[in-house]
mmCIF file of C-alpha atoms in Angstrom:
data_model
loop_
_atom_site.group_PDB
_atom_site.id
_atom_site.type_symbol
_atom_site.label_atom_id
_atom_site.label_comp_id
_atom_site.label_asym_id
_atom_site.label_seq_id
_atom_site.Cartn_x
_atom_site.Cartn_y
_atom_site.Cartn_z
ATOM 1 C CA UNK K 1 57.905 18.788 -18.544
ATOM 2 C CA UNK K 2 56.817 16.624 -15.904
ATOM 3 C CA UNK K 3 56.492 12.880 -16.291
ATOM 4 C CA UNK K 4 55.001 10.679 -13.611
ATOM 5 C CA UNK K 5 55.046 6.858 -13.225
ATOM 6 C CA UNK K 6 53.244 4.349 -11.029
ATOM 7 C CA UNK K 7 54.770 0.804 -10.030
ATOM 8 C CA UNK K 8 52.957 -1.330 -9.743
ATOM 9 C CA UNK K 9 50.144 -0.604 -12.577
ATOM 10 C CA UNK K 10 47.700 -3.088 -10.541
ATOM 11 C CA UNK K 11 48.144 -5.031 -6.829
ATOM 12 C CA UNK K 12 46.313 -7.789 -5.414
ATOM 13 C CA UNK K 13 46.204 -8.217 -0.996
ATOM 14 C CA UNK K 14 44.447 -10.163 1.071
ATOM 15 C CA UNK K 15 42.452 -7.607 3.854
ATOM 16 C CA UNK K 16 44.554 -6.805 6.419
ATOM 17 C CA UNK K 17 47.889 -6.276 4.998
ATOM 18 C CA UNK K 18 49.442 -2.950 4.403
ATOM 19 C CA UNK K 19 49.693 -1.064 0.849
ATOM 20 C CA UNK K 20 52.767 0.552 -0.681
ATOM 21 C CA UNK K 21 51.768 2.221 -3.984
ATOM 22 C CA UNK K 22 55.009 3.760 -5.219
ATOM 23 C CA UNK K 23 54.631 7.259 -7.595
ATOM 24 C CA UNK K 24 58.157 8.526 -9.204
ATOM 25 C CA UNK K 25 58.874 11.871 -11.075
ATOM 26 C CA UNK K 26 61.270 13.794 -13.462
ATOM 27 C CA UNK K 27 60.903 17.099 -12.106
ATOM 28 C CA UNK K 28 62.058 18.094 -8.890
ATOM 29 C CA UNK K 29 61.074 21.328 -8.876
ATOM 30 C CA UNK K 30 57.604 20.284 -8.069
ATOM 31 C CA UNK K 31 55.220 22.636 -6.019
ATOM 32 C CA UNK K 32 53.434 20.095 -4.433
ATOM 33 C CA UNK K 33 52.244 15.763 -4.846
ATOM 34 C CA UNK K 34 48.392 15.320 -4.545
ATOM 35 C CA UNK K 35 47.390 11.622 -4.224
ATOM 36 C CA UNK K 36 43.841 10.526 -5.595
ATOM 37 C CA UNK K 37 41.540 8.060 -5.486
ATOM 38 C CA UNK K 38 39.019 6.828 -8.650
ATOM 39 C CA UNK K 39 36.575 4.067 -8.211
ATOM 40 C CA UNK K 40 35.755 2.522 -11.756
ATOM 41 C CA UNK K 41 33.809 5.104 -13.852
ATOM 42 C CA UNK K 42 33.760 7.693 -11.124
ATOM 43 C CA UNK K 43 35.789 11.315 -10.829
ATOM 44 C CA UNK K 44 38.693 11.777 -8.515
ATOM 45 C CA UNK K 45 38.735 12.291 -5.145
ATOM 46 C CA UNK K 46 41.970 13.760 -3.667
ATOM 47 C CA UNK K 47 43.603 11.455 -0.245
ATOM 48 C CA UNK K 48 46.442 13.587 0.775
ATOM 49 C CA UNK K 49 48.493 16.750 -0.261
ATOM 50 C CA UNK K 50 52.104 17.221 0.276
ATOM 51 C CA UNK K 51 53.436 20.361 -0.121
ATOM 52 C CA UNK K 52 57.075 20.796 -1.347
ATOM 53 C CA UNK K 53 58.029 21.880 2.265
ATOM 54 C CA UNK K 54 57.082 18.996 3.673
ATOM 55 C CA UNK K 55 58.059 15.400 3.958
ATOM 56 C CA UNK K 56 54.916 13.426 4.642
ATOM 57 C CA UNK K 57 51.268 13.899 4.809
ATOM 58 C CA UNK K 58 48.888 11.774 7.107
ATOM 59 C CA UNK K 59 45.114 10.744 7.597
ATOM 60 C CA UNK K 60 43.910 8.109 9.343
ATOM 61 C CA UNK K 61 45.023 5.015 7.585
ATOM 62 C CA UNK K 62 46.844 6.818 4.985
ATOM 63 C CA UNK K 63 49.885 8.003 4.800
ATOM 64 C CA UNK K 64 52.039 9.731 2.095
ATOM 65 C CA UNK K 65 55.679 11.154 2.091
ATOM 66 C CA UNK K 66 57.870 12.450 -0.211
ATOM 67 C CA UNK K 67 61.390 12.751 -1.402
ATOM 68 C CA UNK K 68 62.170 15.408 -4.183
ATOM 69 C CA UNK K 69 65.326 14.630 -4.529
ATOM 70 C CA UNK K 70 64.935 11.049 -5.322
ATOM 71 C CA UNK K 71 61.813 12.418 -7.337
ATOM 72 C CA UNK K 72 59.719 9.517 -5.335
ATOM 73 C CA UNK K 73 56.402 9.689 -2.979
ATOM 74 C CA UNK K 74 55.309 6.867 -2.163
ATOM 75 C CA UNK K 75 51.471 6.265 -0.332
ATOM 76 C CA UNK K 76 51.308 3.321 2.551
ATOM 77 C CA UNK K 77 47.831 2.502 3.523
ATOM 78 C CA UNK K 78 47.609 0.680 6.372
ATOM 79 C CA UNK K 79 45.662 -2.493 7.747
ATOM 80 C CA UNK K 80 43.880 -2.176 4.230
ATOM 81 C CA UNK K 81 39.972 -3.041 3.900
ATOM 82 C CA UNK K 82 37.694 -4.131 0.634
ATOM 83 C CA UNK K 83 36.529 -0.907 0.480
ATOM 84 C CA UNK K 84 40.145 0.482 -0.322
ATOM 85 C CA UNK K 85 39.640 -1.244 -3.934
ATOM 86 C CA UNK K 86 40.136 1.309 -6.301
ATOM 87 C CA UNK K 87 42.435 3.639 -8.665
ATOM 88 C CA UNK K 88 45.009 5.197 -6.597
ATOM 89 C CA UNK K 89 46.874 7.990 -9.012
ATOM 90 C CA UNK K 90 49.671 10.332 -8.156
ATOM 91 C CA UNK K 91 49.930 13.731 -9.398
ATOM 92 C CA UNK K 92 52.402 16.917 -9.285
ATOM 93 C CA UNK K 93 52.086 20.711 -9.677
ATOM 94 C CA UNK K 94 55.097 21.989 -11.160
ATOM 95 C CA UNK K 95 55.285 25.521 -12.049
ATOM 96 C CA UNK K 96 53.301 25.263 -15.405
ATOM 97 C CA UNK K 97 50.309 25.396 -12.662
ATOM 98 C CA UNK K 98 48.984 22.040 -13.927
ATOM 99 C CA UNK K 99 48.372 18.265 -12.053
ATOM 100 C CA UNK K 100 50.327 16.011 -14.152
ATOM 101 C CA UNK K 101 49.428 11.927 -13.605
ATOM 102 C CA UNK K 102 50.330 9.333 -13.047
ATOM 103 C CA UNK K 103 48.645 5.779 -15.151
ATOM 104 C CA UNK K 104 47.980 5.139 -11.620
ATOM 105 C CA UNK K 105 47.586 1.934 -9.396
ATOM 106 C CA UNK K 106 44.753 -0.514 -9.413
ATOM 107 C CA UNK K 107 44.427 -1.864 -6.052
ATOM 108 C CA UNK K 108 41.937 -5.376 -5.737
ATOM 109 C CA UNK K 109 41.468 -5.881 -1.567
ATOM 110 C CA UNK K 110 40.255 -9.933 -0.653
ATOM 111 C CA UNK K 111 37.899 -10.281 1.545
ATOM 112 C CA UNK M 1 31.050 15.018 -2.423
ATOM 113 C CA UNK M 2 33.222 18.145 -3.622
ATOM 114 C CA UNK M 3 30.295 20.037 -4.998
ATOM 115 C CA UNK M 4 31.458 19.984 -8.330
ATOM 116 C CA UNK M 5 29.046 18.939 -10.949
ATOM 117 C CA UNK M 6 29.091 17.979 -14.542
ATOM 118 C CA UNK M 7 26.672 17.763 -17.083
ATOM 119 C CA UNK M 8 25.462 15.458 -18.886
ATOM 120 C CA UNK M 9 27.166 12.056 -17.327
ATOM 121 C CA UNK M 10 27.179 10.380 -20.470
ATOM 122 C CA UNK M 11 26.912 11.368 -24.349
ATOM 123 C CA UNK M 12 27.610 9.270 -27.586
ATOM 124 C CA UNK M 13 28.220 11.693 -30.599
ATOM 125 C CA UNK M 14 29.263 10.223 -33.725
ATOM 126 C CA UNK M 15 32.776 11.739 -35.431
ATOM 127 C CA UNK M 16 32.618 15.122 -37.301
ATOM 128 C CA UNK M 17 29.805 16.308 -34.723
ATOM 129 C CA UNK M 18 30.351 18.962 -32.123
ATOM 130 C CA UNK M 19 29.885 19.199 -28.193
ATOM 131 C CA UNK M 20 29.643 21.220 -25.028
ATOM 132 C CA UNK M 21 30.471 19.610 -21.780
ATOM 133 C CA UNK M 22 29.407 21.605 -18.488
ATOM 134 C CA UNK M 23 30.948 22.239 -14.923
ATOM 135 C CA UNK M 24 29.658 23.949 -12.239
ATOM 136 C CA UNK M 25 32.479 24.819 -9.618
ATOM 137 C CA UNK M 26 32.366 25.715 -6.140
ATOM 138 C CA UNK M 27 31.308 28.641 -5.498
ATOM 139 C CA UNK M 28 34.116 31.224 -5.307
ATOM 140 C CA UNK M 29 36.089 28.776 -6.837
ATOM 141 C CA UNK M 30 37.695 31.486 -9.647
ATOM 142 C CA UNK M 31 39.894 28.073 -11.438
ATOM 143 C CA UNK M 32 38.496 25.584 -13.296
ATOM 144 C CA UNK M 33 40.760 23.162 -15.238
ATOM 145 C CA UNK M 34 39.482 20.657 -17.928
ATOM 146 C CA UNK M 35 41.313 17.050 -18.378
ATOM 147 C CA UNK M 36 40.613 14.038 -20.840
ATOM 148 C CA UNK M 37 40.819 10.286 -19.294
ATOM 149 C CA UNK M 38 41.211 7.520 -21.651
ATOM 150 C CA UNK M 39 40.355 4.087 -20.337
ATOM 151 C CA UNK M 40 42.881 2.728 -18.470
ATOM 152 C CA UNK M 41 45.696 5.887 -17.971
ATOM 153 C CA UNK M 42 45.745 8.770 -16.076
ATOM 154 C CA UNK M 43 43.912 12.222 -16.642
ATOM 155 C CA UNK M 44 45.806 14.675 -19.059
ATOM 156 C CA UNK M 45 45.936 18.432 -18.897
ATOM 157 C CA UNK M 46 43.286 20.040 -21.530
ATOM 158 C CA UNK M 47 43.528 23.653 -20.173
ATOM 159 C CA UNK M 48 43.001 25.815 -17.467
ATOM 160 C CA UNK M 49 40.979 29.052 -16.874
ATOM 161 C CA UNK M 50 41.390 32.054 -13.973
ATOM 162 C CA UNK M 51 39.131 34.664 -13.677
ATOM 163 C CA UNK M 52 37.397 33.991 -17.294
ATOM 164 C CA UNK M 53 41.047 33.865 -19.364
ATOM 165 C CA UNK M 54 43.063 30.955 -20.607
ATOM 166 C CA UNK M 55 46.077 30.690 -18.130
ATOM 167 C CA UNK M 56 47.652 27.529 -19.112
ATOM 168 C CA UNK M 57 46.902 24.488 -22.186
ATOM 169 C CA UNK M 58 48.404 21.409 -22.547
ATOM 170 C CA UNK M 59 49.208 19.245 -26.015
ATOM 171 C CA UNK M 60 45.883 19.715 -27.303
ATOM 172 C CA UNK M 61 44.566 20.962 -30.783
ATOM 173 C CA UNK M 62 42.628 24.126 -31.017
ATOM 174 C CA UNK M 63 39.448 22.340 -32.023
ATOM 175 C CA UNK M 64 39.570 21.680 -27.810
ATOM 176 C CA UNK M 65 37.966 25.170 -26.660
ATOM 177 C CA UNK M 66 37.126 26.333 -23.553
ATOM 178 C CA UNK M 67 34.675 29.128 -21.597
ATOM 179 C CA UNK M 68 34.479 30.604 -18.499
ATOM 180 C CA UNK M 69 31.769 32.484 -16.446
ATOM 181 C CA UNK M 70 31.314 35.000 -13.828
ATOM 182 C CA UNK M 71 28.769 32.498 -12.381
ATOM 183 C CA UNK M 72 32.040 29.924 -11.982
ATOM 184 C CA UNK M 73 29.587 27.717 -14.368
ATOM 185 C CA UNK M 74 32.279 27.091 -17.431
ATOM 186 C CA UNK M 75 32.035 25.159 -20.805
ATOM 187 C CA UNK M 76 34.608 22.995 -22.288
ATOM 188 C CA UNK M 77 33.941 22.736 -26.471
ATOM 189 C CA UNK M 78 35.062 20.127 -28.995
ATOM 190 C CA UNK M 79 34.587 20.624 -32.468
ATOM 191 C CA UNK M 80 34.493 18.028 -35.484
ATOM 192 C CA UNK M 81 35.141 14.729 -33.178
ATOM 193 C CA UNK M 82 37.794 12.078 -33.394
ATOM 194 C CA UNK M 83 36.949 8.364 -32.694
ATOM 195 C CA UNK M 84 40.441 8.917 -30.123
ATOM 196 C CA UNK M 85 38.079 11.718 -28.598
ATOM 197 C CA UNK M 86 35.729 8.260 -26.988
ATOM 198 C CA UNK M 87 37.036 9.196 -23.114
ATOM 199 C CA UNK M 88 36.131 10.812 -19.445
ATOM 200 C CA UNK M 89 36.340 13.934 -19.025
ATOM 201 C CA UNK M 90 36.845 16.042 -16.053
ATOM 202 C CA UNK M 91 36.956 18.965 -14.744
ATOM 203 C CA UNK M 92 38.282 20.438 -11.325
ATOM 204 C CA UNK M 93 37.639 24.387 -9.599
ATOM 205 C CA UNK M 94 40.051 25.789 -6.864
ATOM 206 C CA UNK M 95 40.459 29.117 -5.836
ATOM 207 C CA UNK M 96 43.793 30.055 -7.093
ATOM 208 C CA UNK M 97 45.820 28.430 -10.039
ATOM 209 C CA UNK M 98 48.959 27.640 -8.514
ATOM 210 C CA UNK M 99 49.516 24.508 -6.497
ATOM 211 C CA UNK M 100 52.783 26.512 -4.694
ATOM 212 C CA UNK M 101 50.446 27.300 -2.065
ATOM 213 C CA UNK M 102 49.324 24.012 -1.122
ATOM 214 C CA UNK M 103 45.973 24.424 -2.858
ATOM 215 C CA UNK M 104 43.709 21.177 -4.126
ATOM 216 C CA UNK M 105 41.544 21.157 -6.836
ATOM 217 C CA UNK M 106 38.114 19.790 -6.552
ATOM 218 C CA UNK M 107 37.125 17.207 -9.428
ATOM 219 C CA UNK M 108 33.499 16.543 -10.600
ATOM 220 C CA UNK M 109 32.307 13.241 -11.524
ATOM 221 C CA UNK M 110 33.036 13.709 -15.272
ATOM 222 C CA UNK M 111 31.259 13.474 -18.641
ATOM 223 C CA UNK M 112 31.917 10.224 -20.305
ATOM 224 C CA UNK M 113 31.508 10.855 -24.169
ATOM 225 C CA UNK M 114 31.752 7.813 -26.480
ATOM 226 C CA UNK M 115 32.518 8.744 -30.447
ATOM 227 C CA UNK M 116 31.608 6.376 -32.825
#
């Protein structure tokens, strides 16, 4: 069964500085790591995929890799803005065929 | 917008009652999966439908039912309601069911139902 964590739970920046929203999980065998993003009351919106081939997904500002063997991914985004406040959750496909979650990552930008 | 809708946005229901939550998927979208949000944690796996059979559930009760249409409209059920029931509910269509192929599923804004 596939368990996925997010540290830290929430995160506080000043605009401008870069992001590192870190997403661990038990099962290696992992078909592929979505990241998503949720503003408050809203439905998911997906940022990146990384397949199990691959190392590292990237667009624009964002950028995601992965490491199955450390079971880690870990999302950067850069030069962040106010508008990047949100939910940021992590989730794998394992071979079950279902997107388990992370709690996620609440991310507050200052202006 | 990942022309996914859900219907209605909001519903209060009191415990004991039934209800139907709707999705409309993309068309030729022949997945839809269903997942519960409680405040504050990440969405969990209700089930998932292919081609109008169940092809996956997670750790839910049978009172959590699902439907599926050839008009990739689907229907997820929940019969005599829970107070721990109160959450957001999603659901998400993609062509195929497994993710080995690199394939994302596109989520709808979600049904928030309040039980009280």
């Amino acid at each position: 069964k596939q368990e996925v964590t997010q540290i830290p739970a929430a995160l506080s920046v000043p605009e401008g500085e870069n992001l590192v929203l870190n997403c661990s999980f038990t099962d290696s065998a992992i078909y592929n790591l979505q990241w998503f993003r949720q503003d408050p009351g809203k439905g998911l919106t997906s940022l990146l995929l990384i397949q199990s081939s691959q190392r590292e997904q990237t667009s624009g500002r964002l950028n995601a890799s992965l490491d199955k063997s450390s079971g880690r991914s870990t999302l950067y985004i850069a030069a962040s803005q106010p508008g990047d406040s949100a939910t940021y959750l992590c989730a794998g496909i394992s071979n079950d065929y279902k997107l388990s979650f992370g709690a996620g990552t609440t991310v507050t930008v200052r202006a | 917008e990942t022309g996914v809708t859900q219907s209605p946005t909001h519903l209060i229901k009191t415990r004991g009652q039934q209800v139907t939550l709707r999705c409309s998927s993309q068309s030729g979208h022949n997945t839809v999966s269903w997942y519960q949000q409680a405040l504050g944690q990440g969405p969990q796996f209700i089930f998932q439908y292919y081609r109008e059979e169940e092809n996956g559930r997670g750790n839910f009760p049978p009172r959590f039912s699902g439907l599926q249409f050839p008009n990739y409209s689907s229907e997820l059920n929940v019969n005599a309601l829970e107070l721990d029931d109160s959450a957001l509910y999603l659901c998400a269509s993609s062509y195929e069911p497994s993710g080995r192929y690199g394939e994302t599923q596109y989520f709808g804004p979600g049904t928030r139902l309040l039980v009280l």
